């Protein structure tokens, strides 16, 4: 007996979002008109893209992750180059050193780092501030100016601090990342607020947050999915591509860090950590991520293979 | 439009366009038609001309087109016998004035005569790229509240300084221009005389030594709008709208106003920037091009105030108000700490310095709406003895009288705002507040008084909190605290009359009297298919949001969780089903809920999230319904506790026969009216029966069964079905003989 596959008809579509340009490679994400990769429901869209995290200073990575990258972690432009070799569609640069509790570097250093990375690679860039409102604004203003015309993404715009980043993104033609803490209402509201300041709807990407496998992935999954459903049903304020930091979330967790004091059945740390990252990323893809941010070269390889199969 | 202003502005425009033409003719000779016009440190063209007309000026000859264009839009001055409205002509003349001024300044730069200087002081001149970006971003992200273009000369040097200090304190970027006609010194000189440090860093920027240089401020506004508004140069309409709604700028004309200033002011009005003058000129009050009044005249010496400093303060306040600028207060200026951490704090008897209200005390809060001109913003007064004179532990009678004025304030918001006092005052360290209206009760800790806390500080707290959280509807707040027994007692009676009147008004607010309900989707974070539809006769099911609360919340934040829901066509009066409500609910529940009735428990009832105050469930054996409250931990005749019931129906499900509700809905006229209303109520949590005894009694009388409440079973009588039915039968509960519910 032939099984009939039920087909949902959607009226909404995720906006397409273009990174790069102005001499830089262009990467387009979004455009989905179905739930992820359900090709029988509608036109296939841009596949999920993969960005790789790099830092502007040597990050406190666990040894396995650190050694996977080697010496390049000491130099953001070398790191960026290696990330592109491994397959990064986009580089996600974290200005970790700008945090007041680390080196507390400022606008000048941020600009220099971004200039270096921009000239080292030709893929588009995401630049994230240290996550402290005042510092974020300070460094991202400088970053925005130096990258004018190359359409990078700046983040994070958060509910309590979004206007400055949004303003410079508008004036320099960049993308604003709207980040909210696992809450669908806030996610939508922040999209409204950011677009209200004047950021065009095709220049916003939202980060509705996610947890790693075992650490709230189900929340992240459900928020992604509900945003996607709302978007497909026609809610224009949710029709914005989603970015998920699957890598960074995973590597914060014990399963990716602990080699000792854990049950023997957990197996080898290196293998386990990479699989942990991969599974977290797959859950993000399944629930609607348009752009993944990853950490481990091996996990990138695995997830790219998965995306390839899904798109085939 | 005032004919006087129109005439002067048109005359000014004609003169300045002529001046531009002459300057251009001369410049065509020298430095010649091909001489470059470049503003220093900018990669941009003359910004106003480019932004508004899309015309790029790179060299002297490019100005010819601009001058010709100006001539076409300046009409002749109105004849004496003509009394038509002149708004259109005047606005056009204003634009022509700005273009002509930019032509003149541009030629100045081509000839190397700009920026101007005087007595060794060099003015800023054109706004360069770095300034443009820094200030532009600050305007967009709100660090800067707007900008003020100040023209002319203040009454004296001290007044000049005071005005600027006040504007700085309010986060305004200040531009200064003046004219040799102003009689020697103008505002820049006045500030310099007083040793005020001017410049880019202090957001105080003298533009030039002539009225023409005001154009740099307009150029800044024009360019910032293009940069942050995302539209093309030449799109004048969007540019002007952007400025009207997003750039909170205004012009302040100090001292006598000549034709050119009138004409320049007309130019500013195009941008939605109102003009405030400290001399006597005609007002242009109707709103339109600007958000509020176009032109406001406040002759300086007539401004109420004890001295010139106070008058200067008032003048600035007026500017802020007319431009509709809302300020945020970052720190509550009181001698004790303030924050959420202190909200639950209790002041014990041993530490008690003063107590207002409570048992045998007298304390009340009365907030009312006032006209914009009736009150003075931030006036906080104490009439009677203060905390430091009260012996420790004494009772102080107190009246808190708050008056609020706002262009978007409504009388309906009085209650909503008054109820915030509790939450606001509790945030202060050493202050404990309970209750509201005439049952409010305040306790103040010894240490707070020792640190210098006084009664008017209560006012400072309220001022800051109201302005910050309700700034969208509040422009002015005035507060008086009374602590003399006799006055308080007398005012208390007045206040009670107001409370009664307010109660009546709320009672008169029925579902039928409104066209709009409100939604609340705050609970969607955890119950994605839940929407509370809140109508005047039913609160949200958590009890925290009434229809009026939602209305106010929507005014304050139009993007928030409370949205208006137009009722639309009525599909069933009895069940309370409207087309508009159905559509809204459908669109906002991921299309999970198709229909939604407001007055029925059995047919498409409201969904239930997780935070309802009570749960209602059908009891078929009694042909009625039960209501159990969240604080009732006992079992119920349904066989389930509150928690178990929630487990079945929470999370956004629509469950015919079961529904969450706010406590006050029980005594509402619209309580499941389709199924027969309160007469269906057969079992009710004991605590609710007690808490709402009066309201329930009134509701029972209204439906003609005055002894109904005694016939309703509760947890003390029976927690099981059989026991309840026996009780109902014995009492002859009306539900037993009503039509079957199912
Ligand atoms: S229960 Fe209260 S907070 Fe939740 S949606 Fe309803 S009214 Fe809003």
JSON list of C-alpha atoms in Angstrom, two decimals, chain A residues 15-133:
[
{"chain": "A", "resi": 15, "resn": "UNK", "atom": "CA", "xyz": [13.67, 36.26, 4.37]},
{"chain": "A", "resi": 16, "resn": "UNK", "atom": "CA", "xyz": [16.93, 35.79, 2.57]},
{"chain": "A", "resi": 17, "resn": "UNK", "atom": "CA", "xyz": [19.88, 37.48, 4.16]},
{"chain": "A", "resi": 18, "resn": "UNK", "atom": "CA", "xyz": [23.07, 38.32, 2.34]},
{"chain": "A", "resi": 19, "resn": "UNK", "atom": "CA", "xyz": [26.46, 38.46, 4.02]},
{"chain": "A", "resi": 20, "resn": "UNK", "atom": "CA", "xyz": [29.50, 39.94, 2.34]},
{"chain": "A", "resi": 21, "resn": "UNK", "atom": "CA", "xyz": [29.75, 41.84, -0.91]},
{"chain": "A", "resi": 22, "resn": "UNK", "atom": "CA", "xyz": [31.95, 44.85, -1.55]},
{"chain": "A", "resi": 23, "resn": "UNK", "atom": "CA", "xyz": [34.76, 42.60, -2.77]},
{"chain": "A", "resi": 24, "resn": "UNK", "atom": "CA", "xyz": [34.08, 39.94, -0.18]},
{"chain": "A", "resi": 25, "resn": "UNK", "atom": "CA", "xyz": [32.54, 36.55, -0.95]},
{"chain": "A", "resi": 26, "resn": "UNK", "atom": "CA", "xyz": [28.79, 36.61, -0.65]},
{"chain": "A", "resi": 27, "resn": "UNK", "atom": "CA", "xyz": [26.93, 34.09, 1.45]},
{"chain": "A", "resi": 28, "resn": "UNK", "atom": "CA", "xyz": [23.17, 33.96, 1.39]},
{"chain": "A", "resi": 29, "resn": "UNK", "atom": "CA", "xyz": [21.18, 32.27, 4.10]},
{"chain": "A", "resi": 30, "resn": "UNK", "atom": "CA", "xyz": [17.46, 31.81, 4.77]},
{"chain": "A", "resi": 31, "resn": "UNK", "atom": "CA", "xyz": [14.71, 31.65, 2.21]},
{"chain": "A", "resi": 32, "resn": "UNK", "atom": "CA", "xyz": [12.98, 28.59, 3.67]},
{"chain": "A", "resi": 33, "resn": "UNK", "atom": "CA", "xyz": [9.32, 28.08, 2.84]},
{"chain": "A", "resi": 34, "resn": "UNK", "atom": "CA", "xyz": [8.98, 24.73, 4.61]},
{"chain": "A", "resi": 35, "resn": "UNK", "atom": "CA", "xyz": [10.14, 23.17, 7.83]},
{"chain": "A", "resi": 36, "resn": "UNK", "atom": "CA", "xyz": [13.83, 22.29, 7.52]},
{"chain": "A", "resi": 37, "resn": "UNK", "atom": "CA", "xyz": [14.67, 20.21, 4.50]},
{"chain": "A", "resi": 38, "resn": "UNK", "atom": "CA", "xyz": [11.14, 18.94, 3.83]},
{"chain": "A", "resi": 39, "resn": "UNK", "atom": "CA", "xyz": [11.65, 19.15, 0.11]},
{"chain": "A", "resi": 40, "resn": "UNK", "atom": "CA", "xyz": [8.34, 17.54, -0.69]},
{"chain": "A", "resi": 41, "resn": "UNK", "atom": "CA", "xyz": [6.55, 20.52, 0.86]},
{"chain": "A", "resi": 42, "resn": "UNK", "atom": "CA", "xyz": [8.08, 23.29, -1.17]},
{"chain": "A", "resi": 43, "resn": "UNK", "atom": "CA", "xyz": [11.08, 24.71, -2.96]},
{"chain": "A", "resi": 44, "resn": "UNK", "atom": "CA", "xyz": [14.42, 23.87, -1.39]},
{"chain": "A", "resi": 45, "resn": "UNK", "atom": "CA", "xyz": [16.17, 26.94, 0.04]},
{"chain": "A", "resi": 46, "resn": "UNK", "atom": "CA", "xyz": [19.73, 27.88, 0.89]},
{"chain": "A", "resi": 47, "resn": "UNK", "atom": "CA", "xyz": [21.35, 25.11, 2.92]},
{"chain": "A", "resi": 48, "resn": "UNK", "atom": "CA", "xyz": [22.34, 25.71, 6.51]},
{"chain": "A", "resi": 49, "resn": "UNK", "atom": "CA", "xyz": [25.63, 27.56, 6.56]},
{"chain": "A", "resi": 50, "resn": "UNK", "atom": "CA", "xyz": [28.47, 26.97, 8.95]},
{"chain": "A", "resi": 51, "resn": "UNK", "atom": "CA", "xyz": [30.47, 29.65, 10.70]},
{"chain": "A", "resi": 52, "resn": "UNK", "atom": "CA", "xyz": [33.52, 28.88, 12.80]},
{"chain": "A", "resi": 53, "resn": "UNK", "atom": "CA", "xyz": [34.28, 30.64, 16.06]},
{"chain": "A", "resi": 54, "resn": "UNK", "atom": "CA", "xyz": [37.62, 32.33, 16.46]},
{"chain": "A", "resi": 55, "resn": "UNK", "atom": "CA", "xyz": [38.76, 34.64, 19.23]},
{"chain": "A", "resi": 56, "resn": "UNK", "atom": "CA", "xyz": [40.93, 37.73, 19.22]},
{"chain": "A", "resi": 57, "resn": "UNK", "atom": "CA", "xyz": [43.11, 36.23, 21.93]},
{"chain": "A", "resi": 58, "resn": "UNK", "atom": "CA", "xyz": [43.87, 32.74, 23.08]},
{"chain": "A", "resi": 59, "resn": "UNK", "atom": "CA", "xyz": [40.58, 31.53, 24.57]},
{"chain": "A", "resi": 60, "resn": "UNK", "atom": "CA", "xyz": [40.16, 29.35, 27.66]},
{"chain": "A", "resi": 61, "resn": "UNK", "atom": "CA", "xyz": [39.36, 26.30, 25.51]},
{"chain": "A", "resi": 62, "resn": "UNK", "atom": "CA", "xyz": [39.66, 22.80, 26.95]},
{"chain": "A", "resi": 63, "resn": "UNK", "atom": "CA", "xyz": [42.91, 21.10, 25.84]},
{"chain": "A", "resi": 64, "resn": "UNK", "atom": "CA", "xyz": [41.30, 18.88, 23.21]},
{"chain": "A", "resi": 65, "resn": "UNK", "atom": "CA", "xyz": [39.76, 21.80, 21.38]},
{"chain": "A", "resi": 66, "resn": "UNK", "atom": "CA", "xyz": [42.85, 23.91, 21.78]},
{"chain": "A", "resi": 67, "resn": "UNK", "atom": "CA", "xyz": [45.15, 21.27, 20.34]},
{"chain": "A", "resi": 68, "resn": "UNK", "atom": "CA", "xyz": [42.78, 20.63, 17.45]},
{"chain": "A", "resi": 69, "resn": "UNK", "atom": "CA", "xyz": [43.52, 24.17, 16.34]},
{"chain": "A", "resi": 70, "resn": "UNK", "atom": "CA", "xyz": [47.14, 24.33, 17.31]},
{"chain": "A", "resi": 71, "resn": "UNK", "atom": "CA", "xyz": [49.17, 27.49, 17.31]},
{"chain": "A", "resi": 72, "resn": "UNK", "atom": "CA", "xyz": [46.81, 29.53, 15.19]},
{"chain": "A", "resi": 73, "resn": "UNK", "atom": "CA", "xyz": [44.74, 30.41, 18.28]},
{"chain": "A", "resi": 74, "resn": "UNK", "atom": "CA", "xyz": [47.44, 32.94, 19.08]},
{"chain": "A", "resi": 75, "resn": "UNK", "atom": "CA", "xyz": [46.76, 34.93, 15.93]},
{"chain": "A", "resi": 76, "resn": "UNK", "atom": "CA", "xyz": [43.23, 35.70, 14.79]},
{"chain": "A", "resi": 77, "resn": "UNK", "atom": "CA", "xyz": [44.16, 36.12, 11.13]},
{"chain": "A", "resi": 78, "resn": "UNK", "atom": "CA", "xyz": [46.00, 32.77, 11.02]},
{"chain": "A", "resi": 79, "resn": "UNK", "atom": "CA", "xyz": [43.11, 31.21, 12.85]},
{"chain": "A", "resi": 80, "resn": "UNK", "atom": "CA", "xyz": [40.66, 32.65, 10.37]},
{"chain": "A", "resi": 81, "resn": "UNK", "atom": "CA", "xyz": [42.67, 31.29, 7.45]},
{"chain": "A", "resi": 82, "resn": "UNK", "atom": "CA", "xyz": [42.76, 27.84, 8.94]},
{"chain": "A", "resi": 83, "resn": "UNK", "atom": "CA", "xyz": [39.03, 27.98, 9.65]},
{"chain": "A", "resi": 84, "resn": "UNK", "atom": "CA", "xyz": [38.37, 28.78, 6.01]},
{"chain": "A", "resi": 85, "resn": "UNK", "atom": "CA", "xyz": [40.55, 25.84, 4.95]},
{"chain": "A", "resi": 86, "resn": "UNK", "atom": "CA", "xyz": [38.50, 23.59, 7.18]},
{"chain": "A", "resi": 87, "resn": "UNK", "atom": "CA", "xyz": [35.35, 24.78, 5.52]},
{"chain": "A", "resi": 88, "resn": "UNK", "atom": "CA", "xyz": [33.99, 27.84, 7.30]},
{"chain": "A", "resi": 89, "resn": "UNK", "atom": "CA", "xyz": [31.44, 29.68, 5.15]},
{"chain": "A", "resi": 90, "resn": "UNK", "atom": "CA", "xyz": [31.69, 32.58, 7.57]},
{"chain": "A", "resi": 91, "resn": "UNK", "atom": "CA", "xyz": [34.09, 33.52, 10.37]},
{"chain": "A", "resi": 92, "resn": "UNK", "atom": "CA", "xyz": [32.58, 34.32, 13.73]},
{"chain": "A", "resi": 93, "resn": "UNK", "atom": "CA", "xyz": [35.07, 36.51, 15.55]},
{"chain": "A", "resi": 94, "resn": "UNK", "atom": "CA", "xyz": [34.61, 37.02, 19.27]},
{"chain": "A", "resi": 95, "resn": "UNK", "atom": "CA", "xyz": [36.30, 40.07, 20.74]},
{"chain": "A", "resi": 96, "resn": "UNK", "atom": "CA", "xyz": [37.00, 38.24, 23.97]},
{"chain": "A", "resi": 97, "resn": "UNK", "atom": "CA", "xyz": [39.91, 40.46, 24.92]},
{"chain": "A", "resi": 98, "resn": "UNK", "atom": "CA", "xyz": [37.60, 43.48, 25.19]},
{"chain": "A", "resi": 99, "resn": "UNK", "atom": "CA", "xyz": [35.95, 42.08, 28.29]},
{"chain": "A", "resi": 100, "resn": "UNK", "atom": "CA", "xyz": [36.69, 44.24, 31.33]},
{"chain": "A", "resi": 101, "resn": "UNK", "atom": "CA", "xyz": [37.71, 41.11, 33.23]},
{"chain": "A", "resi": 102, "resn": "UNK", "atom": "CA", "xyz": [40.20, 39.99, 30.61]},
{"chain": "A", "resi": 103, "resn": "UNK", "atom": "CA", "xyz": [42.51, 42.39, 28.78]},
{"chain": "A", "resi": 104, "resn": "UNK", "atom": "CA", "xyz": [39.85, 45.10, 28.56]},
{"chain": "A", "resi": 105, "resn": "UNK", "atom": "CA", "xyz": [41.02, 46.13, 25.11]},
{"chain": "A", "resi": 106, "resn": "UNK", "atom": "CA", "xyz": [39.17, 48.94, 23.38]},
{"chain": "A", "resi": 107, "resn": "UNK", "atom": "CA", "xyz": [38.06, 50.31, 20.05]},
{"chain": "A", "resi": 108, "resn": "UNK", "atom": "CA", "xyz": [41.55, 50.69, 18.64]},
{"chain": "A", "resi": 109, "resn": "UNK", "atom": "CA", "xyz": [42.50, 47.07, 19.20]},
{"chain": "A", "resi": 110, "resn": "UNK", "atom": "CA", "xyz": [39.14, 45.84, 17.96]},
{"chain": "A", "resi": 111, "resn": "UNK", "atom": "CA", "xyz": [39.50, 47.78, 14.75]},
{"chain": "A", "resi": 112, "resn": "UNK", "atom": "CA", "xyz": [43.02, 46.46, 14.21]},
{"chain": "A", "resi": 113, "resn": "UNK", "atom": "CA", "xyz": [41.95, 42.85, 14.75]},
{"chain": "A", "resi": 114, "resn": "UNK", "atom": "CA", "xyz": [39.02, 43.14, 12.41]},
{"chain": "A", "resi": 115, "resn": "UNK", "atom": "CA", "xyz": [41.13, 44.80, 9.74]},
{"chain": "A", "resi": 116, "resn": "UNK", "atom": "CA", "xyz": [43.61, 41.97, 9.98]},
{"chain": "A", "resi": 117, "resn": "UNK", "atom": "CA", "xyz": [41.00, 39.25, 9.77]},
{"chain": "A", "resi": 118, "resn": "UNK", "atom": "CA", "xyz": [39.23, 40.98, 6.92]},
{"chain": "A", "resi": 119, "resn": "UNK", "atom": "CA", "xyz": [42.40, 41.09, 4.90]},
{"chain": "A", "resi": 120, "resn": "UNK", "atom": "CA", "xyz": [43.41, 37.54, 5.81]},
{"chain": "A", "resi": 121, "resn": "UNK", "atom": "CA", "xyz": [40.28, 35.86, 4.45]},
{"chain": "A", "resi": 122, "resn": "UNK", "atom": "CA", "xyz": [37.66, 36.63, 1.85]},
{"chain": "A", "resi": 123, "resn": "UNK", "atom": "CA", "xyz": [34.66, 35.04, 3.53]},
{"chain": "A", "resi": 124, "resn": "UNK", "atom": "CA", "xyz": [32.16, 37.20, 5.43]},
{"chain": "A", "resi": 125, "resn": "UNK", "atom": "CA", "xyz": [32.52, 37.99, 9.08]},
{"chain": "A", "resi": 126, "resn": "UNK", "atom": "CA", "xyz": [30.43, 37.99, 12.21]},
{"chain": "A", "resi": 127, "resn": "UNK", "atom": "CA", "xyz": [31.86, 40.08, 15.03]},
{"chain": "A", "resi": 128, "resn": "UNK", "atom": "CA", "xyz": [30.63, 39.64, 18.58]},
{"chain": "A", "resi": 129, "resn": "UNK", "atom": "CA", "xyz": [31.48, 41.99, 21.40]},
{"chain": "A", "resi": 130, "resn": "UNK", "atom": "CA", "xyz": [32.49, 40.72, 24.84]},
{"chain": "A", "resi": 131, "resn": "UNK", "atom": "CA", "xyz": [28.88, 40.73, 26.05]},
{"chain": "A", "resi": 132, "resn": "UNK", "atom": "CA", "xyz": [29.13, 43.75, 28.34]},
{"chain": "A", "resi": 133, "resn": "UNK", "atom": "CA", "xyz": [26.84, 46.45, 27.03]}
]
